Structure formats: C-alpha cells, structure tokens
C-alpha cells in the first residue's frame, strides 16, 4: 500500500496546485522568520500578530472593527459584535496553551476552545461539548446544510483519529482540512467559525511551520473577504479534487497575507514607529 493511500491527508498534498501552495507558504514564512527584528523583538511581533489575527477572525464572524478600536476597547460585553471580538481575543490567547493537549486529544481541545469563546455568556450546559440533536446553531456566516448530531460525532472522531495517527502531509494541508471540517460540521451551538480558525492556528503553530505564531492566517482570510472565503469553502464541501485544492490554496494565500502583515509590523518596529 502506498503512503498516500494509508494517509488521506498526505494524499491531498499531491493534488494539482497544492504542492505549489505549500512551497509558496514555506518560502514566505521563512522570509519573515529571517527578518532581523525577529532576533530581538519576536515577542512583540507575536503579540501584534495575535491581536490582528483575532480582529480578522471576528470580522469574518460579522464584527468588522478597526484594529484601533479592538486595541482601545476593554469591555467586550453587550452586543453581538463586541462579544465576537472578545471571544476571538480569548481564543487567540488560549491557542498557544493547548498545543500539547491537541496532540493527545483534539476533541478535548475543541471543547475547551468553545468554552473559552463562550466566556460564561451562554448556559453552562450548552458549552464545551458537541451539540445535541435538535439544538439550534448560531453561525452568522456559514449557511451550508447542517449535519445532524450523530454525523457530527462520527466525523469529529474521524478527524481526531487522523490527527492522532500522524501524517506526512504538510502543515498547510492539515490546517486547511481541520479548518474546513469544523466549518462543515459546526459542532457547537455557537462560535464555530472562530473555533475553526483557532484550530487552524493551533495546527500551524504546533506543526513547527509557525512556532512563534507570527503568521496569522485569520488576517488573510479576512483580507480576501467573506465572498472569497465562502467560495473556497464551497470547494471543500464539494469534496472534489479541484474543490479541495482550491480550499487548501485559499488557506495558503491567507497565511501568506498574514506573513505580509507581520512583515509590515517588523518593518515598523525597525523604524521605531510601532
């Protein structure tokens, strides 16, 4: 049996255009990690990338605030937009703490992410667990057909199994599949998009592609716009080779745009303007 036959994630890496996307992402990441500012001020770049990534993820969930507003605000209660921003900020802060647990129990990490996103604003018995049959799902962006609770449980187990088994697939491919599958399943009653994009972040960091978390894909997803995000996600939902390749390439472009954002931060720090 070939390696790709026993490793479905690695098989996706052989799709037309995916290898090129992976190579382009790797070169972009290597360039920003080689920036001279990273040798002495990488913590500042990481902090700024976290803030900008959270803003981008929240924008895709309907809270398109300016970076200055996100930076200025301290109260994230009240309306839906403020709660989405607060949830995105909490998730970004939490992501780096869950890397070792992700390698042992991805489902446990996802439950934790939902708990963090909810932030005590929802009934306790409705957070930190996959949704039950008949429960309503609030996801402002994704309107695709919603899998039932039994299908969600089965596919989450399958996704977890793929991660735990290990894969030869590039980090970009694994991250894109985790992101896409969580969007497709919407396993929780709320905050599924934010959780999915945070899980993508965890894979990119934990894989070693972006160990300092300075390449926020969420920035790129937001910059490409909601229409492009949804169009690429339709490719994932189709399950066709072209559709999957389109989604993976879209995620790759998002990482590259995140790199561009952090490169600009490095340049600003170097000029003493940040």
mmCIF file of C-alpha atoms in Angstrom:
data_model
loop_
_atom_site.group_PDB
_atom_site.id
_atom_site.type_symbol
_atom_site.label_atom_id
_atom_site.label_comp_id
_atom_site.label_asym_id
_atom_site.label_seq_id
_atom_site.Cartn_x
_atom_site.Cartn_y
_atom_site.Cartn_z
ATOM 1 C CA UNK A 1 0.000 0.000 0.000
ATOM 2 C CA UNK A 2 1.343 3.456 -0.866
ATOM 3 C CA UNK A 3 1.948 6.085 1.781
ATOM 4 C CA UNK A 4 -0.764 8.351 0.425
ATOM 5 C CA UNK A 5 -3.294 5.509 0.313
ATOM 6 C CA UNK A 6 -2.882 4.976 4.053
ATOM 7 C CA UNK A 7 -2.563 8.690 4.811
ATOM 8 C CA UNK A 8 -5.515 10.605 3.326
ATOM 9 C CA UNK A 9 -4.143 13.974 4.404
ATOM 10 C CA UNK A 10 -0.870 13.297 2.614
ATOM 11 C CA UNK A 11 -2.869 12.308 -0.458
ATOM 12 C CA UNK A 12 -4.363 15.794 -0.547
ATOM 13 C CA UNK A 13 -0.856 17.178 -0.750
ATOM 14 C CA UNK A 14 -0.484 15.570 -4.170
ATOM 15 C CA UNK A 15 -3.458 17.415 -5.690
ATOM 16 C CA UNK A 16 -2.679 19.777 -8.571
ATOM 17 C CA UNK A 17 -1.590 23.155 -7.295
ATOM 18 C CA UNK A 18 -1.284 22.136 -3.650
ATOM 19 C CA UNK A 19 2.450 21.456 -3.695
ATOM 20 C CA UNK A 20 2.983 24.908 -5.218
ATOM 21 C CA UNK A 21 0.840 26.498 -2.489
ATOM 22 C CA UNK A 22 2.777 24.649 0.215
ATOM 23 C CA UNK A 23 6.112 25.746 -1.253
ATOM 24 C CA UNK A 24 4.975 29.353 -1.562
ATOM 25 C CA UNK A 25 3.825 29.410 2.062
ATOM 26 C CA UNK A 26 7.063 27.887 3.310
ATOM 27 C CA UNK A 27 9.162 30.469 1.453
ATOM 28 C CA UNK A 28 7.012 33.333 2.788
ATOM 29 C CA UNK A 29 7.240 32.051 6.366
ATOM 30 C CA UNK A 30 10.998 31.566 6.093
ATOM 31 C CA UNK A 31 11.395 35.164 4.897
ATOM 32 C CA UNK A 32 9.592 36.729 7.842
ATOM 33 C CA UNK A 33 11.366 34.476 10.331
ATOM 34 C CA UNK A 34 14.630 35.641 8.818
ATOM 35 C CA UNK A 35 13.802 39.315 9.378
ATOM 36 C CA UNK A 36 16.425 40.967 11.588
ATOM 37 C CA UNK A 37 13.779 42.266 14.022
ATOM 38 C CA UNK A 38 12.819 38.664 14.869
ATOM 39 C CA UNK A 39 16.172 38.119 16.556
ATOM 40 C CA UNK A 40 15.429 40.535 19.384
ATOM 41 C CA UNK A 41 11.787 41.590 19.333
ATOM 42 C CA UNK A 42 9.895 38.485 18.271
ATOM 43 C CA UNK A 43 7.612 38.652 21.332
ATOM 44 C CA UNK A 44 6.293 41.997 20.160
ATOM 45 C CA UNK A 45 5.626 40.627 16.691
ATOM 46 C CA UNK A 46 3.824 37.642 18.197
ATOM 47 C CA UNK A 47 1.621 39.875 20.340
ATOM 48 C CA UNK A 48 0.733 42.094 17.418
ATOM 49 C CA UNK A 49 0.008 39.083 15.193
ATOM 50 C CA UNK A 50 -2.346 37.720 17.854
ATOM 51 C CA UNK A 51 -4.260 40.988 18.021
ATOM 52 C CA UNK A 52 -4.531 41.306 14.250
ATOM 53 C CA UNK A 53 -5.457 37.650 13.838
ATOM 54 C CA UNK A 54 -8.249 37.967 16.380
ATOM 55 C CA UNK A 55 -9.561 41.068 14.630
ATOM 56 C CA UNK A 56 -9.551 39.245 11.278
ATOM 57 C CA UNK A 57 -11.329 36.178 12.610
ATOM 58 C CA UNK A 58 -14.009 38.299 14.287
ATOM 59 C CA UNK A 59 -14.507 40.251 11.049
ATOM 60 C CA UNK A 60 -15.464 37.025 9.272
ATOM 61 C CA UNK A 61 -17.977 36.386 12.047
ATOM 62 C CA UNK A 62 -19.629 39.747 11.422
ATOM 63 C CA UNK A 63 -17.686 42.026 13.788
ATOM 64 C CA UNK A 64 -15.557 44.028 11.352
ATOM 65 C CA UNK A 65 -13.985 46.510 13.746
ATOM 66 C CA UNK A 66 -10.944 48.612 13.044
ATOM 67 C CA UNK A 67 -7.684 47.479 14.584
ATOM 68 C CA UNK A 68 -7.565 50.713 16.589
ATOM 69 C CA UNK A 69 -10.979 50.004 18.096
ATOM 70 C CA UNK A 70 -10.000 46.471 19.051
ATOM 71 C CA UNK A 71 -6.810 47.784 20.630
ATOM 72 C CA UNK A 72 -8.613 50.536 22.515
ATOM 73 C CA UNK A 73 -11.599 48.664 23.920
ATOM 74 C CA UNK A 74 -11.557 46.871 27.257
ATOM 75 C CA UNK A 75 -15.254 45.984 27.533
ATOM 76 C CA UNK A 76 -16.395 43.241 25.167
ATOM 77 C CA UNK A 77 -19.833 42.617 26.595
ATOM 78 C CA UNK A 78 -23.096 43.947 25.296
ATOM 79 C CA UNK A 79 -23.864 43.467 21.614
ATOM 80 C CA UNK A 80 -23.045 40.517 19.354
ATOM 81 C CA UNK A 81 -20.130 42.299 17.705
ATOM 82 C CA UNK A 82 -18.392 43.079 20.963
ATOM 83 C CA UNK A 83 -18.900 39.519 22.173
ATOM 84 C CA UNK A 84 -17.416 38.148 18.943
ATOM 85 C CA UNK A 85 -14.345 40.365 19.319
ATOM 86 C CA UNK A 86 -13.935 39.321 22.931
ATOM 87 C CA UNK A 87 -14.290 35.659 22.021
ATOM 88 C CA UNK A 88 -11.696 35.973 19.244
ATOM 89 C CA UNK A 89 -9.208 37.655 21.573
ATOM 90 C CA UNK A 90 -9.673 34.991 24.242
ATOM 91 C CA UNK A 91 -9.277 32.195 21.717
ATOM 92 C CA UNK A 92 -6.089 33.630 20.284
ATOM 93 C CA UNK A 93 -4.629 33.948 23.775
ATOM 94 C CA UNK A 94 -5.637 30.373 24.609
ATOM 95 C CA UNK A 95 -4.359 28.701 21.425
ATOM 96 C CA UNK A 96 -0.720 28.554 22.457
ATOM 97 C CA UNK A 97 -1.592 26.889 25.752
ATOM 98 C CA UNK A 98 -3.247 23.899 24.093
ATOM 99 C CA UNK A 99 -0.557 22.588 21.744
ATOM 100 C CA UNK A 100 0.462 19.564 23.797
ATOM 101 C CA UNK A 101 -3.155 18.622 24.520
ATOM 102 C CA UNK A 102 -4.023 18.874 20.815
ATOM 103 C CA UNK A 103 -1.553 16.098 20.047
ATOM 104 C CA UNK A 104 -3.276 13.850 22.614
ATOM 105 C CA UNK A 105 -6.952 14.795 22.339
ATOM 106 C CA UNK A 106 -8.086 17.180 19.605
ATOM 107 C CA UNK A 107 -11.737 16.835 20.643
ATOM 108 C CA UNK A 108 -10.871 17.916 24.180
ATOM 109 C CA UNK A 109 -9.116 20.991 22.791
ATOM 110 C CA UNK A 110 -12.106 21.890 20.631
ATOM 111 C CA UNK A 111 -14.383 21.630 23.657
ATOM 112 C CA UNK A 112 -12.037 23.900 25.582
ATOM 113 C CA UNK A 113 -11.976 26.416 22.743
ATOM 114 C CA UNK A 114 -15.755 26.600 22.702
ATOM 115 C CA UNK A 115 -15.837 27.091 26.464
ATOM 116 C CA UNK A 116 -13.314 29.919 26.166
ATOM 117 C CA UNK A 117 -15.191 31.529 23.285
ATOM 118 C CA UNK A 118 -18.490 31.470 25.150
ATOM 119 C CA UNK A 119 -16.849 33.186 28.114
ATOM 120 C CA UNK A 120 -19.667 32.424 30.511
ATOM 121 C CA UNK A 121 -22.234 34.236 28.369
ATOM 122 C CA UNK A 122 -24.208 31.097 27.493
ATOM 123 C CA UNK A 123 -25.935 28.430 29.592
ATOM 124 C CA UNK A 124 -23.315 26.229 31.231
ATOM 125 C CA UNK A 125 -24.826 23.011 29.920
ATOM 126 C CA UNK A 126 -24.604 24.228 26.316
ATOM 127 C CA UNK A 127 -20.875 24.986 26.137
ATOM 128 C CA UNK A 128 -17.770 22.873 25.883
ATOM 129 C CA UNK A 129 -19.482 19.920 24.208
ATOM 130 C CA UNK A 130 -20.718 18.967 20.729
ATOM 131 C CA UNK A 131 -24.319 19.944 20.099
ATOM 132 C CA UNK A 132 -27.150 17.526 20.723
ATOM 133 C CA UNK A 133 -29.962 16.546 18.374
ATOM 134 C CA UNK A 134 -32.393 19.395 17.868
ATOM 135 C CA UNK A 135 -30.169 22.136 19.273
ATOM 136 C CA UNK A 136 -30.037 25.395 17.356
ATOM 137 C CA UNK A 137 -26.753 26.519 15.779
ATOM 138 C CA UNK A 138 -25.938 30.210 15.583
ATOM 139 C CA UNK A 139 -23.291 30.757 12.907
ATOM 140 C CA UNK A 140 -23.685 34.083 11.070
ATOM 141 C CA UNK A 141 -21.564 33.279 8.023
ATOM 142 C CA UNK A 142 -21.982 29.624 7.050
ATOM 143 C CA UNK A 143 -25.328 28.661 5.553
ATOM 144 C CA UNK A 144 -24.437 25.205 4.214
ATOM 145 C CA UNK A 145 -26.653 22.259 5.213
ATOM 146 C CA UNK A 146 -26.078 21.324 8.829
ATOM 147 C CA UNK A 147 -25.008 17.731 9.599
ATOM 148 C CA UNK A 148 -27.044 16.066 12.327
ATOM 149 C CA UNK A 149 -25.588 15.388 15.777
ATOM 150 C CA UNK A 150 -24.778 11.744 15.038
ATOM 151 C CA UNK A 151 -22.852 12.669 11.893
ATOM 152 C CA UNK A 152 -21.011 15.383 13.806
ATOM 153 C CA UNK A 153 -19.916 12.892 16.475
ATOM 154 C CA UNK A 154 -18.724 10.379 13.885
ATOM 155 C CA UNK A 155 -16.821 12.891 11.804
ATOM 156 C CA UNK A 156 -15.200 14.504 14.844
ATOM 157 C CA UNK A 157 -13.967 11.070 15.864
ATOM 158 C CA UNK A 158 -12.652 10.541 12.344
ATOM 159 C CA UNK A 159 -10.865 13.896 12.311
ATOM 160 C CA UNK A 160 -9.368 13.187 15.718
ATOM 161 C CA UNK A 161 -8.198 9.785 14.519
ATOM 162 C CA UNK A 162 -6.420 11.298 11.526
ATOM 163 C CA UNK A 163 -4.568 13.760 13.746
ATOM 164 C CA UNK A 164 -3.636 11.200 16.375
ATOM 165 C CA UNK A 165 -2.419 8.736 13.755
ATOM 166 C CA UNK A 166 0.060 11.274 12.444
ATOM 167 C CA UNK A 167 0.521 12.308 8.860
ATOM 168 C CA UNK A 168 3.198 13.092 6.339
ATOM 169 C CA UNK A 169 1.018 15.889 4.978
ATOM 170 C CA UNK A 170 2.392 19.442 5.037
ATOM 171 C CA UNK A 171 1.133 21.606 7.885
ATOM 172 C CA UNK A 172 -0.843 23.776 5.480
ATOM 173 C CA UNK A 173 -2.846 20.785 4.252
ATOM 174 C CA UNK A 174 -3.628 19.527 7.757
ATOM 175 C CA UNK A 175 -4.570 23.003 8.966
ATOM 176 C CA UNK A 176 -6.849 23.596 5.987
ATOM 177 C CA UNK A 177 -8.634 20.277 6.479
ATOM 178 C CA UNK A 178 -9.143 20.867 10.210
ATOM 179 C CA UNK A 179 -10.492 24.349 9.471
ATOM 180 C CA UNK A 180 -12.763 23.185 6.656
ATOM 181 C CA UNK A 181 -14.123 20.170 8.507
ATOM 182 C CA UNK A 182 -15.048 22.223 11.557
ATOM 183 C CA UNK A 183 -16.810 24.790 9.377
ATOM 184 C CA UNK A 184 -18.694 21.985 7.655
ATOM 185 C CA UNK A 185 -19.715 20.288 10.918
ATOM 186 C CA UNK A 186 -20.381 23.370 13.075
ATOM 187 C CA UNK A 187 -20.165 21.021 16.062
ATOM 188 C CA UNK A 188 -21.151 23.589 18.687
ATOM 189 C CA UNK A 189 -24.206 25.750 19.184
ATOM 190 C CA UNK A 190 -22.184 28.945 18.673
ATOM 191 C CA UNK A 191 -18.793 30.409 17.729
ATOM 192 C CA UNK A 192 -17.984 27.615 15.250
ATOM 193 C CA UNK A 193 -16.198 29.867 12.768
ATOM 194 C CA UNK A 194 -13.999 31.368 15.480
ATOM 195 C CA UNK A 195 -13.202 27.903 16.841
ATOM 196 C CA UNK A 196 -12.401 26.550 13.363
ATOM 197 C CA UNK A 197 -9.974 29.357 12.607
ATOM 198 C CA UNK A 198 -8.326 28.975 16.010
ATOM 199 C CA UNK A 199 -7.875 25.256 15.378
ATOM 200 C CA UNK A 200 -6.187 26.129 12.082
ATOM 201 C CA UNK A 201 -3.857 28.416 14.057
ATOM 202 C CA UNK A 202 -3.053 25.619 16.525
ATOM 203 C CA UNK A 203 -2.077 23.250 13.709
ATOM 204 C CA UNK A 204 0.149 25.840 12.032
ATOM 205 C CA UNK A 205 1.917 26.619 15.307
ATOM 206 C CA UNK A 206 2.158 23.067 16.618
ATOM 207 C CA UNK A 207 3.429 21.673 13.332
ATOM 208 C CA UNK A 208 6.522 23.841 13.504
ATOM 209 C CA UNK A 209 5.590 25.855 10.422
ATOM 210 C CA UNK A 210 4.879 28.935 12.548
ATOM 211 C CA UNK A 211 6.199 28.158 16.058
ATOM 212 C CA UNK A 212 6.213 31.787 17.214
ATOM 213 C CA UNK A 213 2.651 32.410 15.939
ATOM 214 C CA UNK A 214 3.614 35.366 13.761
ATOM 215 C CA UNK A 215 1.797 34.339 10.553
ATOM 216 C CA UNK A 216 -1.895 34.942 11.310
ATOM 217 C CA UNK A 217 -3.928 33.197 8.620
ATOM 218 C CA UNK A 218 -7.034 34.888 10.038
ATOM 219 C CA UNK A 219 -5.721 38.205 8.721
ATOM 220 C CA UNK A 220 -5.513 36.745 5.237
ATOM 221 C CA UNK A 221 -8.939 35.123 5.384
ATOM 222 C CA UNK A 222 -10.441 38.471 6.313
ATOM 223 C CA UNK A 223 -8.408 40.398 3.729
ATOM 224 C CA UNK A 224 -9.564 38.133 0.917
ATOM 225 C CA UNK A 225 -13.120 38.817 2.004
ATOM 226 C CA UNK A 226 -16.163 36.857 3.075
ATOM 227 C CA UNK A 227 -17.257 36.101 -0.508
ATOM 228 C CA UNK A 228 -13.898 34.525 -1.399
ATOM 229 C CA UNK A 229 -13.865 32.627 1.907
ATOM 230 C CA UNK A 230 -17.294 31.161 1.239
ATOM 231 C CA UNK A 231 -16.485 30.339 -2.382
ATOM 232 C CA UNK A 232 -13.345 28.451 -1.346
ATOM 233 C CA UNK A 233 -15.271 26.694 1.421
ATOM 234 C CA UNK A 234 -17.803 25.509 -1.152
ATOM 235 C CA UNK A 235 -14.860 23.754 -2.775
ATOM 236 C CA UNK A 236 -14.125 21.965 0.478
ATOM 237 C CA UNK A 237 -17.759 20.950 0.835
ATOM 238 C CA UNK A 238 -17.767 19.540 -2.692
ATOM 239 C CA UNK A 239 -15.084 17.034 -1.752
ATOM 240 C CA UNK A 240 -13.801 17.042 -5.332
ATOM 241 C CA UNK A 241 -10.059 17.185 -6.025
ATOM 242 C CA UNK A 242 -10.372 20.624 -7.594
ATOM 243 C CA UNK A 243 -12.546 21.878 -4.767
ATOM 244 C CA UNK A 244 -10.214 20.599 -2.067
ATOM 245 C CA UNK A 245 -7.193 22.041 -3.856
ATOM 246 C CA UNK A 246 -8.969 25.395 -4.127
ATOM 247 C CA UNK A 247 -9.695 25.449 -0.382
ATOM 248 C CA UNK A 248 -6.138 24.476 0.568
ATOM 249 C CA UNK A 249 -4.720 27.094 -1.794
ATOM 250 C CA UNK A 250 -7.055 29.713 -0.329
ATOM 251 C CA UNK A 251 -5.804 28.868 3.156
ATOM 252 C CA UNK A 252 -2.235 29.075 1.872
ATOM 253 C CA UNK A 253 -2.835 32.511 0.437
ATOM 254 C CA UNK A 254 -4.300 33.537 3.792
ATOM 255 C CA UNK A 255 -1.115 32.501 5.573
ATOM 256 C CA UNK A 256 0.934 34.466 3.049
ATOM 257 C CA UNK A 257 -1.165 37.567 3.668
ATOM 258 C CA UNK A 258 -0.679 37.041 7.398
ATOM 259 C CA UNK A 259 3.062 36.915 6.733
ATOM 260 C CA UNK A 260 2.820 40.168 4.812
ATOM 261 C CA UNK A 261 1.041 41.771 7.771
ATOM 262 C CA UNK A 262 3.712 40.661 10.227
ATOM 263 C CA UNK A 263 6.476 41.724 7.854
ATOM 264 C CA UNK A 264 4.964 45.203 7.925
ATOM 265 C CA UNK A 265 4.963 45.049 11.735
ATOM 266 C CA UNK A 266 8.652 44.079 11.668
ATOM 267 C CA UNK A 267 9.430 46.983 9.380
ATOM 268 C CA UNK A 268 7.530 49.380 11.634
ATOM 269 C CA UNK A 269 9.387 48.119 14.703
ATOM 270 C CA UNK A 270 12.662 48.507 12.870
ATOM 271 C CA UNK A 271 11.811 52.119 12.087
ATOM 272 C CA UNK A 272 10.735 52.677 15.687
ATOM 273 C CA UNK A 273 7.233 53.539 14.537
ATOM 274 C CA UNK A 274 5.230 50.716 16.130
#
